[in-house]
mmCIF file of N, CA and C in Angstrom:
data_model
loop_
_atom_site.group_PDB
_atom_site.id
_atom_site.type_symbol
_atom_site.label_atom_id
_atom_site.label_comp_id
_atom_site.label_asym_id
_atom_site.label_seq_id
_atom_site.Cartn_x
_atom_site.Cartn_y
_atom_site.Cartn_z
ATOM 1 N N MET A 284 0.840 -1.175 0.000
ATOM 2 C CA MET A 284 0.000 0.000 0.000
ATOM 3 C C MET A 284 0.883 1.235 0.000
ATOM 4 N N VAL A 285 0.471 2.227 -0.755
ATOM 5 C CA VAL A 285 1.170 3.505 -0.785
ATOM 6 C C VAL A 285 0.298 4.535 -0.069
ATOM 7 N N LEU A 286 0.890 5.190 0.905
ATOM 8 C CA LEU A 286 0.208 6.217 1.688
ATOM 9 C C LEU A 286 0.918 7.536 1.420
ATOM 10 N N LYS A 287 0.207 8.471 0.784
ATOM 11 C CA LYS A 287 0.799 9.750 0.398
ATOM 12 C C LYS A 287 0.150 10.876 1.193
ATOM 13 N N VAL A 288 0.973 11.666 1.872
ATOM 14 C CA VAL A 288 0.490 12.812 2.629
ATOM 15 C C VAL A 288 0.842 14.065 1.840
ATOM 16 N N CYS A 289 -0.155 14.890 1.590
ATOM 17 C CA CYS A 289 0.056 16.127 0.842
ATOM 18 C C CYS A 289 0.903 17.102 1.662
ATOM 19 N N VAL A 290 1.927 17.662 1.002
ATOM 20 C CA VAL A 290 2.761 18.682 1.640
ATOM 21 C C VAL A 290 2.718 19.984 0.838
ATOM 22 N N GLY A 291 1.652 20.142 0.045
ATOM 23 C CA GLY A 291 1.459 21.394 -0.680
ATOM 24 C C GLY A 291 1.257 22.534 0.311
ATOM 25 N N SER A 292 1.244 23.743 -0.175
ATOM 26 C CA SER A 292 1.201 24.934 0.686
ATOM 27 C C SER A 292 0.086 24.895 1.721
ATOM 28 N N SER A 293 -1.133 24.636 1.290
ATOM 29 C CA SER A 293 -2.271 24.649 2.208
ATOM 30 C C SER A 293 -2.156 23.543 3.256
ATOM 31 N N CYS A 294 -1.845 22.345 2.815
ATOM 32 C CA CYS A 294 -1.714 21.218 3.754
ATOM 33 C C CYS A 294 -0.525 21.414 4.686
ATOM 34 N N HIS A 295 0.556 21.978 4.152
ATOM 35 C CA HIS A 295 1.715 22.262 4.994
ATOM 36 C C HIS A 295 1.324 23.200 6.140
ATOM 37 N N LEU A 296 0.588 24.246 5.797
ATOM 38 C CA LEU A 296 0.165 25.205 6.828
ATOM 39 C C LEU A 296 -0.817 24.597 7.827
ATOM 40 N N ARG A 297 -1.519 23.562 7.413
ATOM 41 C CA ARG A 297 -2.500 22.913 8.289
ATOM 42 C C ARG A 297 -1.915 21.740 9.082
ATOM 43 N N GLY A 298 -0.619 21.490 8.931
ATOM 44 C CA GLY A 298 0.015 20.496 9.776
ATOM 45 C C GLY A 298 0.407 19.188 9.137
ATOM 46 N N SER A 299 0.715 19.187 7.849
ATOM 47 C CA SER A 299 1.066 17.927 7.192
ATOM 48 C C SER A 299 2.316 17.281 7.795
ATOM 49 N N TYR A 300 3.250 18.085 8.294
ATOM 50 C CA TYR A 300 4.439 17.511 8.929
ATOM 51 C C TYR A 300 4.041 16.671 10.140
ATOM 52 N N ASP A 301 3.119 17.185 10.955
ATOM 53 C CA ASP A 301 2.641 16.435 12.119
ATOM 54 C C ASP A 301 1.943 15.144 11.701
ATOM 55 N N VAL A 302 1.187 15.204 10.611
ATOM 56 C CA VAL A 302 0.492 14.011 10.101
ATOM 57 C C VAL A 302 1.516 12.973 9.650
ATOM 58 N N ILE A 303 2.547 13.393 8.953
ATOM 59 C CA ILE A 303 3.581 12.464 8.506
ATOM 60 C C ILE A 303 4.254 11.800 9.700
ATOM 61 N N GLU A 304 4.610 12.592 10.693
ATOM 62 C CA GLU A 304 5.274 12.034 11.876
ATOM 63 C C GLU A 304 4.357 11.049 12.613
ATOM 64 N N GLU A 305 3.084 11.371 12.701
ATOM 65 C CA GLU A 305 2.142 10.472 13.372
ATOM 66 C C GLU A 305 1.931 9.197 12.565
ATOM 67 N N MET A 306 1.854 9.318 11.244
ATOM 68 C CA MET A 306 1.711 8.130 10.405
ATOM 69 C C MET A 306 2.936 7.230 10.526
ATOM 70 N N LYS A 307 4.125 7.819 10.601
ATOM 71 C CA LYS A 307 5.345 7.025 10.813
ATOM 72 C C LYS A 307 5.225 6.216 12.105
ATOM 73 N N ARG A 308 4.763 6.890 13.158
ATOM 74 C CA ARG A 308 4.622 6.237 14.454
ATOM 75 C C ARG A 308 3.610 5.097 14.379
ATOM 76 N N LEU A 309 2.479 5.331 13.721
ATOM 77 C CA LEU A 309 1.423 4.323 13.629
ATOM 78 C C LEU A 309 1.849 3.127 12.771
ATOM 79 N N ILE A 310 2.556 3.386 11.700
ATOM 80 C CA ILE A 310 3.043 2.301 10.846
ATOM 81 C C ILE A 310 3.946 1.382 11.665
ATOM 82 N N LYS A 311 4.789 1.981 12.473
ATOM 83 C CA LYS A 311 5.676 1.176 13.323
ATOM 84 C C LYS A 311 4.890 0.490 14.433
ATOM 85 N N LYS A 312 3.974 1.220 15.075
ATOM 86 C CA LYS A 312 3.183 0.666 16.185
ATOM 87 C C LYS A 312 2.415 -0.584 15.760
ATOM 88 N N TYR A 313 1.826 -0.562 14.576
ATOM 89 C CA TYR A 313 1.016 -1.676 14.106
ATOM 90 C C TYR A 313 1.811 -2.673 13.258
ATOM 91 N N GLY A 314 3.134 -2.471 13.191
ATOM 92 C CA GLY A 314 4.000 -3.445 12.552
ATOM 93 C C GLY A 314 3.778 -3.650 11.071
ATOM 94 N N VAL A 315 3.487 -2.571 10.351
ATOM 95 C CA VAL A 315 3.224 -2.710 8.916
ATOM 96 C C VAL A 315 4.271 -1.976 8.068
ATOM 97 N N GLU A 316 5.478 -1.876 8.609
ATOM 98 C CA GLU A 316 6.548 -1.191 7.889
ATOM 99 C C GLU A 316 6.800 -1.809 6.518
ATOM 100 N N ASP A 317 6.633 -3.124 6.424
ATOM 101 C CA ASP A 317 6.864 -3.803 5.154
ATOM 102 C C ASP A 317 5.638 -3.801 4.244
ATOM 103 N N LYS A 318 4.530 -3.261 4.728
ATOM 104 C CA LYS A 318 3.279 -3.251 3.952
ATOM 105 C C LYS A 318 2.866 -1.858 3.499
ATOM 106 N N VAL A 319 3.342 -0.824 4.188
ATOM 107 C CA VAL A 319 2.918 0.549 3.901
ATOM 108 C C VAL A 319 4.128 1.381 3.519
ATOM 109 N N ASP A 320 4.043 2.017 2.363
ATOM 110 C CA ASP A 320 5.093 2.911 1.879
ATOM 111 C C ASP A 320 4.592 4.342 2.076
ATOM 112 N N LEU A 321 5.122 5.032 3.084
ATOM 113 C CA LEU A 321 4.716 6.402 3.388
ATOM 114 C C LEU A 321 5.508 7.370 2.529
ATOM 115 N N GLN A 322 4.789 8.239 1.832
ATOM 116 C CA GLN A 322 5.419 9.208 0.941
ATOM 117 C C GLN A 322 4.795 10.585 1.141
ATOM 118 N N ALA A 323 5.552 11.606 0.766
ATOM 119 C CA ALA A 323 5.024 12.959 0.695
ATOM 120 C C ALA A 323 4.683 13.231 -0.766
ATOM 121 N N THR A 324 3.649 14.008 -0.979
ATOM 122 C CA THR A 324 3.274 14.375 -2.339
ATOM 123 C C THR A 324 2.846 15.834 -2.353
ATOM 124 N N PHE A 325 2.940 16.456 -3.499
ATOM 125 C CA PHE A 325 2.467 17.828 -3.591
ATOM 126 C C PHE A 325 0.978 17.840 -3.871
ATOM 127 N N CYS A 326 0.419 18.986 -4.011
ATOM 128 C CA CYS A 326 -1.022 19.225 -4.030
ATOM 129 C C CYS A 326 -1.824 18.129 -4.743
ATOM 130 N N VAL A 327 -2.852 17.661 -4.047
ATOM 131 C CA VAL A 327 -3.759 16.665 -4.622
ATOM 132 C C VAL A 327 -5.091 17.296 -5.003
ATOM 133 N N GLY A 328 -5.155 18.644 -4.932
ATOM 134 C CA GLY A 328 -6.339 19.358 -5.390
ATOM 135 C C GLY A 328 -7.508 19.351 -4.417
ATOM 136 N N ASN A 329 -7.233 19.180 -3.157
ATOM 137 C CA ASN A 329 -8.290 19.130 -2.146
ATOM 138 C C ASN A 329 -7.974 20.134 -1.031
ATOM 139 N N CYS A 330 -7.525 21.320 -1.435
ATOM 140 C CA CYS A 330 -6.949 22.304 -0.512
ATOM 141 C C CYS A 330 -7.906 22.831 0.551
ATOM 142 N N THR A 331 -9.185 22.820 0.289
ATOM 143 C CA THR A 331 -10.133 23.392 1.252
ATOM 144 C C THR A 331 -10.509 22.426 2.366
ATOM 145 N N ASN A 332 -10.034 21.180 2.282
ATOM 146 C CA ASN A 332 -10.437 20.165 3.256
ATOM 147 C C ASN A 332 -9.301 19.686 4.148
ATOM 148 N N GLY A 333 -8.434 20.589 4.552
ATOM 149 C CA GLY A 333 -7.385 20.222 5.496
ATOM 150 C C GLY A 333 -6.298 19.376 4.883
ATOM 151 N N VAL A 334 -5.504 18.730 5.715
ATOM 152 C CA VAL A 334 -4.423 17.888 5.216
ATOM 153 C C VAL A 334 -5.039 16.679 4.502
ATOM 154 N N SER A 335 -4.629 16.501 3.261
ATOM 155 C CA SER A 335 -5.136 15.394 2.450
ATOM 156 C C SER A 335 -4.146 14.235 2.466
ATOM 157 N N VAL A 336 -4.692 13.034 2.496
ATOM 158 C CA VAL A 336 -3.893 11.819 2.471
ATOM 159 C C VAL A 336 -4.494 10.896 1.414
ATOM 160 N N LEU A 337 -3.647 10.329 0.585
ATOM 161 C CA LEU A 337 -4.083 9.332 -0.392
ATOM 162 C C LEU A 337 -3.628 7.966 0.104
ATOM 163 N N ALA A 338 -4.580 7.077 0.318
ATOM 164 C CA ALA A 338 -4.290 5.705 0.724
ATOM 165 C C ALA A 338 -4.642 4.819 -0.460
ATOM 166 N N ASP A 339 -3.620 4.390 -1.198
ATOM 167 C CA ASP A 339 -3.854 3.665 -2.451
ATOM 168 C C ASP A 339 -4.874 4.384 -3.322
ATOM 169 N N GLU A 340 -4.666 5.671 -3.469
ATOM 170 C CA GLU A 340 -5.497 6.552 -4.296
ATOM 171 C C GLU A 340 -6.894 6.816 -3.740
ATOM 172 N N VAL A 341 -7.192 6.358 -2.538
ATOM 173 C CA VAL A 341 -8.440 6.723 -1.853
ATOM 174 C C VAL A 341 -8.148 8.005 -1.098
ATOM 175 N N LEU A 342 -8.903 9.066 -1.377
ATOM 176 C CA LEU A 342 -8.661 10.368 -0.774
ATOM 177 C C LEU A 342 -9.266 10.460 0.617
ATOM 178 N N LEU A 343 -8.419 10.773 1.584
ATOM 179 C CA LEU A 343 -8.855 11.052 2.954
ATOM 180 C C LEU A 343 -8.550 12.522 3.200
ATOM 181 N N HIS A 344 -9.436 13.207 3.890
ATOM 182 C CA HIS A 344 -9.183 14.626 4.113
ATOM 183 C C HIS A 344 -9.370 14.987 5.571
ATOM 184 N N ASN A 345 -8.952 16.199 5.899
ATOM 185 C CA ASN A 345 -9.007 16.726 7.268
ATOM 186 C C ASN A 345 -8.169 15.916 8.241
ATOM 187 N N ALA A 346 -7.077 15.344 7.770
ATOM 188 C CA ALA A 346 -6.184 14.613 8.668
ATOM 189 C C ALA A 346 -5.447 15.605 9.556
ATOM 190 N N ASN A 347 -5.253 15.228 10.795
ATOM 191 C CA ASN A 347 -4.446 16.015 11.722
ATOM 192 C C ASN A 347 -3.849 15.070 12.755
ATOM 193 N N LYS A 348 -2.935 15.593 13.561
ATOM 194 C CA LYS A 348 -2.250 14.701 14.498
ATOM 195 C C LYS A 348 -3.204 14.081 15.507
ATOM 196 N N ASP A 349 -4.342 14.725 15.758
ATOM 197 C CA ASP A 349 -5.299 14.211 16.742
ATOM 198 C C ASP A 349 -6.205 13.105 16.192
ATOM 199 N N ASN A 350 -6.464 13.099 14.895
ATOM 200 C CA ASN A 350 -7.352 12.066 14.339
ATOM 201 C C ASN A 350 -6.612 11.044 13.475
ATOM 202 N N CYS A 351 -5.293 11.122 13.436
ATOM 203 C CA CYS A 351 -4.503 10.209 12.595
ATOM 204 C C CYS A 351 -4.724 8.747 12.949
ATOM 205 N N GLU A 352 -4.751 8.407 14.221
ATOM 206 C CA GLU A 352 -4.887 6.993 14.572
ATOM 207 C C GLU A 352 -6.246 6.461 14.140
ATOM 208 N N GLU A 353 -7.291 7.253 14.321
ATOM 209 C CA GLU A 353 -8.622 6.823 13.874
ATOM 210 C C GLU A 353 -8.640 6.631 12.359
ATOM 211 N N LEU A 354 -8.078 7.591 11.613
ATOM 212 C CA LEU A 354 -8.008 7.454 10.156
ATOM 213 C C LEU A 354 -7.193 6.231 9.768
ATOM 214 N N PHE A 355 -6.088 6.033 10.450
ATOM 215 C CA PHE A 355 -5.237 4.895 10.154
ATOM 216 C C PHE A 355 -5.985 3.584 10.371
ATOM 217 N N LEU A 356 -6.668 3.470 11.502
ATOM 218 C CA LEU A 356 -7.359 2.225 11.833
ATOM 219 C C LEU A 356 -8.589 1.968 10.967
ATOM 220 N N THR A 357 -9.287 3.029 10.585
ATOM 221 C CA THR A 357 -10.528 2.841 9.842
ATOM 222 C C THR A 357 -10.353 2.885 8.329
ATOM 223 N N GLN A 358 -9.342 3.626 7.864
ATOM 224 C CA GLN A 358 -9.209 3.834 6.428
ATOM 225 C C GLN A 358 -7.948 3.232 5.822
ATOM 226 N N VAL A 359 -6.849 3.279 6.528
ATOM 227 C CA VAL A 359 -5.579 2.813 5.972
ATOM 228 C C VAL A 359 -5.363 1.338 6.246
ATOM 229 N N TYR A 360 -5.447 0.941 7.489
ATOM 230 C CA TYR A 360 -5.135 -0.437 7.876
ATOM 231 C C TYR A 360 -6.013 -1.467 7.155
ATOM 232 N N PRO A 361 -7.318 -1.238 7.046
ATOM 233 C CA PRO A 361 -8.139 -2.229 6.324
ATOM 234 C C PRO A 361 -7.761 -2.375 4.852
ATOM 235 N N LEU A 362 -7.250 -1.328 4.225
ATOM 236 C CA LEU A 362 -6.911 -1.386 2.801
ATOM 237 C C LEU A 362 -5.682 -2.230 2.523
ATOM 238 N N ARG A 363 -4.884 -2.476 3.532
ATOM 239 C CA ARG A 363 -3.648 -3.218 3.271
ATOM 240 C C ARG A 363 -3.932 -4.678 2.955
ATOM 241 N N GLY A 364 -5.158 -5.179 3.290
ATOM 242 C CA GLY A 364 -5.607 -6.492 2.852
ATOM 243 C C GLY A 364 -4.857 -7.680 3.416
ATOM 244 N N LYS A 365 -4.247 -7.549 4.570
ATOM 245 C CA LYS A 365 -3.451 -8.644 5.124
ATOM 246 C C LYS A 365 -4.323 -9.788 5.631
ATOM 247 N N CYS A 366 -5.448 -9.476 6.242
ATOM 248 C CA CYS A 366 -6.295 -10.548 6.760
ATOM 249 C C CYS A 366 -7.754 -10.166 6.552
ATOM 250 N N GLY A 367 -8.647 -11.070 6.870
ATOM 251 C CA GLY A 367 -10.074 -10.826 6.668
ATOM 252 C C GLY A 367 -10.554 -9.583 7.385
ATOM 253 N N ARG A 368 -11.476 -8.889 6.770
ATOM 254 C CA ARG A 368 -11.965 -7.641 7.331
ATOM 255 C C ARG A 368 -13.159 -7.813 8.254
ATOM 256 N N GLY A 369 -13.714 -9.001 8.344
ATOM 257 C CA GLY A 369 -14.954 -9.195 9.082
ATOM 258 C C GLY A 369 -14.931 -8.675 10.504
ATOM 259 N N ALA A 370 -13.946 -9.089 11.283
ATOM 260 C CA ALA A 370 -13.878 -8.661 12.685
ATOM 261 C C ALA A 370 -13.664 -7.164 12.777
ATOM 262 N N LEU A 371 -12.797 -6.646 11.911
ATOM 263 C CA LEU A 371 -12.521 -5.214 11.945
ATOM 264 C C LEU A 371 -13.749 -4.409 11.557
ATOM 265 N N TRP A 372 -14.401 -4.786 10.453
ATOM 266 C CA TRP A 372 -15.549 -4.015 10.005
ATOM 267 C C TRP A 372 -16.703 -4.098 10.990
ATOM 268 N N SER A 373 -16.927 -5.247 11.621
ATOM 269 C CA SER A 373 -18.014 -5.328 12.591
ATOM 270 C C SER A 373 -17.711 -4.464 13.800
ATOM 271 N N ALA A 374 -16.444 -4.407 14.199
ATOM 272 C CA ALA A 374 -16.076 -3.541 15.321
ATOM 273 C C ALA A 374 -16.253 -2.078 14.941
ATOM 274 N N MET A 375 -15.877 -1.725 13.701
ATOM 275 C CA MET A 375 -15.988 -0.335 13.272
ATOM 276 C C MET A 375 -17.446 0.078 13.106
ATOM 277 N N SER A 376 -18.293 -0.831 12.635
ATOM 278 C CA SER A 376 -19.679 -0.465 12.393
ATOM 279 C C SER A 376 -20.407 -0.159 13.693
ATOM 280 N N SER A 377 -19.913 -0.683 14.796
ATOM 281 C CA SER A 377 -20.535 -0.385 16.074
ATOM 282 C C SER A 377 -19.818 0.757 16.789
ATOM 283 N N SER A 378 -18.861 1.391 16.098
ATOM 284 C CA SER A 378 -18.114 2.531 16.631
ATOM 285 C C SER A 378 -17.382 2.202 17.923
ATOM 286 N N ARG A 379 -16.868 0.979 18.007
ATOM 287 C CA ARG A 379 -16.116 0.587 19.193
ATOM 288 C C ARG A 379 -14.647 0.506 18.828
ATOM 289 N N MET A 380 -13.936 1.630 18.966
ATOM 290 C CA MET A 380 -12.537 1.674 18.595
ATOM 291 C C MET A 380 -11.694 0.642 19.348
ATOM 292 N N PRO A 381 -11.894 0.420 20.657
ATOM 293 C CA PRO A 381 -11.078 -0.607 21.317
ATOM 294 C C PRO A 381 -11.263 -1.977 20.675
ATOM 295 N N ALA A 382 -12.483 -2.293 20.255
ATOM 296 C CA ALA A 382 -12.725 -3.574 19.591
ATOM 297 C C ALA A 382 -12.005 -3.617 18.251
ATOM 298 N N ALA A 383 -11.981 -2.501 17.539
ATOM 299 C CA ALA A 383 -11.282 -2.444 16.260
ATOM 300 C C ALA A 383 -9.789 -2.644 16.475
ATOM 301 N N LYS A 384 -9.247 -2.030 17.517
ATOM 302 C CA LYS A 384 -7.828 -2.204 17.804
ATOM 303 C C LYS A 384 -7.529 -3.657 18.142
ATOM 304 N N THR A 385 -8.423 -4.292 18.868
ATOM 305 C CA THR A 385 -8.252 -5.719 19.202
ATOM 306 C C THR A 385 -8.256 -6.555 17.928
ATOM 307 N N ALA A 386 -9.177 -6.273 17.030
ATOM 308 C CA ALA A 386 -9.249 -7.014 15.774
ATOM 309 C C ALA A 386 -7.982 -6.806 14.959
ATOM 310 N N ILE A 387 -7.475 -5.596 14.945
ATOM 311 C CA ILE A 387 -6.255 -5.306 14.211
ATOM 312 C C ILE A 387 -5.078 -6.031 14.840
ATOM 313 N N ASN A 388 -4.989 -6.003 16.167
ATOM 314 C CA ASN A 388 -3.893 -6.691 16.835
ATOM 315 C C ASN A 388 -3.951 -8.194 16.567
ATOM 316 N N ALA A 389 -5.145 -8.741 16.523
ATOM 317 C CA ALA A 389 -5.303 -10.167 16.230
ATOM 318 C C ALA A 389 -4.820 -10.462 14.816
ATOM 319 N N CYS A 390 -5.170 -9.601 13.863
ATOM 320 C CA CYS A 390 -4.737 -9.795 12.479
ATOM 321 C C CYS A 390 -3.226 -9.696 12.387
ATOM 322 N N ALA A 391 -2.651 -8.722 13.082
ATOM 323 C CA ALA A 391 -1.200 -8.527 13.027
ATOM 324 C C ALA A 391 -0.470 -9.732 13.609
ATOM 325 N N SER A 392 -1.065 -10.383 14.580
ATOM 326 C CA SER A 392 -0.378 -11.511 15.224
ATOM 327 C C SER A 392 -0.305 -12.742 14.340
ATOM 328 N N VAL A 393 -1.125 -12.803 13.288
ATOM 329 C CA VAL A 393 -1.103 -13.976 12.417
ATOM 330 C C VAL A 393 -0.140 -13.825 11.238
ATOM 331 N N ARG A 394 0.488 -12.684 11.106
ATOM 332 C CA ARG A 394 1.373 -12.518 9.956
ATOM 333 C C ARG A 394 2.706 -13.137 10.138
#
């Protein structure tokens, strides 16, 4: 998976550096260094919606250091396709982040 964080002027001013640093931390925390290629990219044309992130060309917007983990767990981690999404999606559909983290940790342990 390729994860691109916009570092264009608008996103830079809105904190793209913080988003990159947080994504680095999350990639390491969830042990997907070999599955996720974090890159910086210039303007993706979504300047009015905060820091933009492309996760395998899926546009995520309004990323910031405070919501990065939620975005990572709900939008980035499921796209990497390492294990079945059933447990993760059922946890996410009930808005139970701890359950989603448990499902992710379970998936990570089988790799």
